[in-house]
Amino acid sequence: INEGMASYSESLFIEWIEGEEAYLDYVRDNRKEVLTSAHESDGGFFPVSGIGTELTYGDHVYDKGADVAHNLRLLLGDDVFFTALDSFLEENAFSSVTSEQFRDHLDNASIEDVSALFNPMIFNPGFMEFSIDDFTIVQSGDDQEISIDLRQKLRYAPDYYSSVPLVITTMDILGNTEDFPVVANGQYSTITITTSLET
């Protein structure tokens, strides 16, 4: 909680000073480092919580912890995420807390199933990635309805993740984009979005 959230605060500072695009660039760079080198610098694939003292100050705790915080913010939305952080700090000031207590607090503060995302990302090693297996586009008046088949792949993780917040972006031939926050579950998910762009 301490180191991962402190690292995530760096990206919040970037967002406040330089704006959303700079924030997203910072988050992407951190994620790339986590995926490509955390296991090398720490000597393996590890969970964020429940690791030995020799890894307390490693890249999994700091950088993967910050990546988890970003994903929790996406899942909960800004209002719930920041309100829950404030109330957690108020309720637990000057006391020791566990990752389980933090998870339960976020679960109680939201209608989302925080545990489904929190548990595999915090208490288990490894990662997931998503790819688009297939998609279909159907014209619906002036809009296009796009059905997207997603596949989740695991890298040194024991189980598939559920309630994973993703952002799907559509783009027209002029480069205009439209973002769609979605939630994926399990190995296969089908997501349907409706865009006004001519993709």
CSV table of C-alpha atoms in Angstrom, one decimal:
chain,number,residue,atom,x,y,z
A,1,ILE,CA,0.0,0.0,0.0
A,2,ASN,CA,2.7,2.4,1.1
A,3,GLU,CA,5.2,2.2,-1.7
A,4,GLY,CA,2.9,1.4,-4.6
A,5,MET,CA,0.6,4.3,-3.8
A,6,ALA,CA,3.5,6.6,-3.3
A,7,SER,CA,4.8,5.6,-6.7
A,8,TYR,CA,1.3,6.1,-8.2
A,9,SER,CA,1.3,9.6,-6.7
A,10,GLU,CA,4.1,10.5,-9.0
A,11,SER,CA,1.8,9.9,-12.0
A,12,LEU,CA,-0.9,12.0,-10.3
A,13,PHE,CA,1.5,14.8,-9.9
A,14,ILE,CA,2.4,14.6,-13.6
A,15,GLU,CA,-1.4,14.6,-14.5
A,16,TRP,CA,-1.9,17.7,-12.3
A,17,ILE,CA,1.0,19.6,-13.8
A,18,GLU,CA,1.1,18.4,-17.4
A,19,GLY,CA,-2.3,17.0,-18.1
A,20,GLU,CA,-4.0,13.7,-19.0
A,21,GLU,CA,-1.9,12.8,-22.0
A,22,ALA,CA,1.4,13.2,-20.0
A,23,TYR,CA,-0.2,11.1,-17.2
A,24,LEU,CA,-1.1,8.3,-19.6
A,25,ASP,CA,2.4,8.4,-21.1
A,26,TYR,CA,3.9,8.1,-17.6
A,27,VAL,CA,1.6,5.2,-16.7
A,28,ARG,CA,2.3,3.4,-20.0
A,29,ASP,CA,6.1,3.8,-19.5
A,30,ASN,CA,5.7,2.4,-16.0
A,31,ARG,CA,3.7,-0.6,-17.3
A,32,LYS,CA,6.3,-1.3,-19.9
A,33,GLU,CA,9.0,-1.4,-17.3
A,34,VAL,CA,6.9,-3.7,-15.1
A,35,LEU,CA,6.2,-6.1,-17.9
A,36,THR,CA,9.7,-6.1,-19.4
A,37,SER,CA,12.1,-5.8,-16.5
A,38,ALA,CA,10.6,-6.1,-13.0
A,39,HIS,CA,11.2,-9.9,-13.1
A,40,GLU,CA,14.8,-9.3,-14.1
A,41,SER,CA,15.6,-6.8,-11.4
A,42,ASP,CA,13.8,-8.7,-8.7
A,43,GLY,CA,14.9,-12.1,-9.8
A,44,GLY,CA,11.6,-13.6,-10.7
A,45,PHE,CA,7.8,-13.1,-10.9
A,46,PHE,CA,6.4,-12.1,-7.6
A,47,PRO,CA,3.1,-10.8,-6.0
A,48,VAL,CA,3.0,-7.2,-4.7
A,49,SER,CA,1.9,-8.2,-1.2
A,50,GLY,CA,3.1,-11.0,1.0
A,51,ILE,CA,6.7,-11.2,-0.3
A,52,GLY,CA,9.9,-11.4,1.7
A,53,THR,CA,11.7,-8.5,3.2
A,54,GLU,CA,14.5,-8.8,0.6
A,55,LEU,CA,11.9,-7.7,-2.1
A,56,THR,CA,10.1,-5.0,0.0
A,57,TYR,CA,11.8,-2.3,-2.0
A,58,GLY,CA,11.8,-4.0,-5.4
A,59,ASP,CA,10.1,-3.1,-8.6
A,60,HIS,CA,7.1,-5.4,-8.0
A,61,VAL,CA,6.2,-3.5,-4.9
A,62,TYR,CA,6.8,0.0,-6.3
A,63,ASP,CA,6.1,-0.2,-10.0
A,64,LYS,CA,3.6,-3.0,-10.2
A,65,GLY,CA,1.9,-1.5,-7.1
A,66,ALA,CA,1.5,1.8,-9.0
A,67,ASP,CA,0.1,0.0,-12.0
A,68,VAL,CA,-2.5,-1.7,-9.8
A,69,ALA,CA,-3.5,1.6,-8.4
A,70,HIS,CA,-4.0,3.0,-11.9
A,71,ASN,CA,-6.2,-0.1,-12.8
A,72,LEU,CA,-8.2,0.4,-9.6
A,73,ARG,CA,-8.8,4.0,-10.5
A,74,LEU,CA,-10.1,2.9,-13.9
A,75,LEU,CA,-12.4,0.3,-12.4
A,76,LEU,CA,-13.8,2.5,-9.7
A,77,GLY,CA,-13.9,5.9,-11.4
A,78,ASP,CA,-12.3,9.0,-10.0
A,79,ASP,CA,-15.0,10.0,-7.5
A,80,VAL,CA,-15.2,6.6,-5.8
A,81,PHE,CA,-11.4,5.9,-6.0
A,82,PHE,CA,-10.3,9.2,-4.4
A,83,THR,CA,-13.1,9.3,-1.9
A,84,ALA,CA,-12.3,5.8,-0.8
A,85,LEU,CA,-8.6,6.6,-0.4
A,86,ASP,CA,-9.5,9.6,1.7
A,87,SER,CA,-11.8,7.6,4.0
A,88,PHE,CA,-9.3,4.8,4.3
A,89,LEU,CA,-6.6,7.2,5.4
A,90,GLU,CA,-9.0,8.9,7.9
A,91,GLU,CA,-10.1,5.6,9.4
A,92,ASN,CA,-6.6,4.1,9.7
A,93,ALA,CA,-4.4,7.1,10.6
A,94,PHE,CA,-1.4,6.2,12.6
A,95,SER,CA,-2.1,2.5,12.5
A,96,SER,CA,-0.8,-0.6,10.6
A,97,VAL,CA,-3.1,-2.0,7.9
A,98,THR,CA,-2.9,-4.9,5.6
A,99,SER,CA,-3.6,-5.3,1.9
A,100,GLU,CA,-6.7,-7.3,2.7
A,101,GLN,CA,-8.1,-4.4,4.8
A,102,PHE,CA,-7.4,-2.0,1.9
A,103,ARG,CA,-9.1,-4.4,-0.5
A,104,ASP,CA,-12.2,-4.8,1.7
A,105,HIS,CA,-12.4,-1.0,2.2
A,106,LEU,CA,-12.5,-0.5,-1.6
A,107,ASP,CA,-15.0,-3.3,-2.0
A,108,ASN,CA,-17.3,-1.6,0.6
A,109,ALA,CA,-16.9,1.8,-1.1
A,110,SER,CA,-17.9,0.6,-4.6
A,111,ILE,CA,-20.6,-1.4,-6.4
A,112,GLU,CA,-17.7,-2.9,-8.5
A,113,ASP,CA,-16.1,-6.3,-7.5
A,114,VAL,CA,-12.7,-4.9,-6.5
A,115,SER,CA,-11.6,-8.3,-5.2
A,116,ALA,CA,-11.8,-9.8,-8.6
A,117,LEU,CA,-9.1,-7.5,-9.9
A,118,PHE,CA,-7.3,-6.8,-6.7
A,119,ASN,CA,-6.6,-10.4,-5.6
A,120,PRO,CA,-4.8,-11.6,-8.7
A,121,MET,CA,-2.9,-8.4,-9.2
A,122,ILE,CA,-1.8,-8.0,-5.6
A,123,PHE,CA,-1.6,-11.5,-4.1
A,124,ASN,CA,-0.4,-13.5,-7.1
A,125,PRO,CA,2.6,-13.3,-9.4
A,126,GLY,CA,2.6,-12.6,-13.1
A,127,PHE,CA,0.5,-10.7,-15.5
A,128,MET,CA,-2.3,-10.8,-18.0
A,129,GLU,CA,-2.5,-9.3,-21.5
A,130,PHE,CA,-5.4,-8.9,-23.9
A,131,SER,CA,-5.6,-9.3,-27.6
A,132,ILE,CA,-8.4,-8.9,-30.1
A,133,ASP,CA,-9.2,-12.3,-31.7
A,134,ASP,CA,-12.0,-11.0,-34.0
A,135,PHE,CA,-14.5,-8.2,-34.5
A,136,THR,CA,-17.6,-7.5,-36.6
A,137,ILE,CA,-19.0,-4.1,-37.6
A,138,VAL,CA,-22.7,-3.6,-38.2
A,139,GLN,CA,-24.1,-0.3,-39.5
A,140,SER,CA,-26.9,1.0,-37.2
A,141,GLY,CA,-28.4,4.2,-38.6
A,142,ASP,CA,-25.6,6.8,-38.4
A,143,ASP,CA,-23.6,4.7,-35.9
A,144,GLN,CA,-21.6,1.5,-36.2
A,145,GLU,CA,-22.0,-1.3,-33.7
A,146,ILE,CA,-18.8,-3.1,-33.2
A,147,SER,CA,-18.6,-6.6,-31.5
A,148,ILE,CA,-15.1,-7.4,-30.3
A,149,ASP,CA,-13.9,-10.8,-29.2
A,150,LEU,CA,-11.1,-10.4,-26.6
A,151,ARG,CA,-8.7,-13.1,-25.4
A,152,GLN,CA,-6.8,-12.9,-22.2
A,153,LYS,CA,-3.4,-14.5,-22.0
A,154,LEU,CA,-1.4,-15.2,-18.9
A,155,ARG,CA,2.3,-14.7,-18.2
A,156,TYR,CA,3.4,-16.5,-15.0
A,157,ALA,CA,0.0,-15.9,-13.4
A,158,PRO,CA,-2.0,-18.9,-12.0
A,159,ASP,CA,-5.5,-17.8,-12.9
A,160,TYR,CA,-7.4,-15.6,-15.4
A,161,TYR,CA,-8.4,-12.2,-14.1
A,162,SER,CA,-11.9,-10.9,-14.0
A,163,SER,CA,-13.4,-7.4,-13.8
A,164,VAL,CA,-10.4,-6.0,-15.7
A,165,PRO,CA,-10.9,-2.4,-16.8
A,166,LEU,CA,-9.9,-1.7,-20.4
A,167,VAL,CA,-10.2,1.2,-22.8
A,168,ILE,CA,-11.1,0.4,-26.4
A,169,THR,CA,-10.4,3.2,-28.8
A,170,THR,CA,-12.0,3.5,-32.3
A,171,MET,CA,-10.5,5.7,-35.0
A,172,ASP,CA,-11.8,7.0,-38.3
A,173,ILE,CA,-9.7,7.6,-41.4
A,174,LEU,CA,-9.0,11.3,-40.4
A,175,GLY,CA,-7.5,10.2,-37.1
A,176,ASN,CA,-10.5,11.2,-34.9
A,177,THR,CA,-10.8,8.9,-31.9
A,178,GLU,CA,-13.5,7.8,-29.5
A,179,ASP,CA,-12.7,5.9,-26.2
A,180,PHE,CA,-14.9,3.3,-24.6
A,181,PRO,CA,-14.2,2.1,-21.0
A,182,VAL,CA,-15.1,-1.6,-20.8
A,183,VAL,CA,-14.6,-4.5,-18.4
A,184,ALA,CA,-13.3,-7.9,-19.5
A,185,ASN,CA,-13.7,-11.2,-17.6
A,186,GLY,CA,-11.9,-14.5,-17.9
A,187,GLN,CA,-10.1,-16.0,-20.8
A,188,TYR,CA,-12.7,-14.9,-23.5
A,189,SER,CA,-14.9,-11.8,-23.5
A,190,THR,CA,-17.1,-10.3,-26.1
A,191,ILE,CA,-17.5,-6.5,-25.9
A,192,THR,CA,-20.0,-4.5,-27.9
A,193,ILE,CA,-19.6,-0.8,-28.4
A,194,THR,CA,-21.4,1.7,-30.6
A,195,THR,CA,-19.4,4.5,-32.2
A,196,SER,CA,-20.4,7.5,-34.2
A,197,LEU,CA,-17.1,7.4,-36.0
A,198,GLU,CA,-16.9,5.8,-39.5
A,199,THR,CA,-14.2,3.2,-38.7
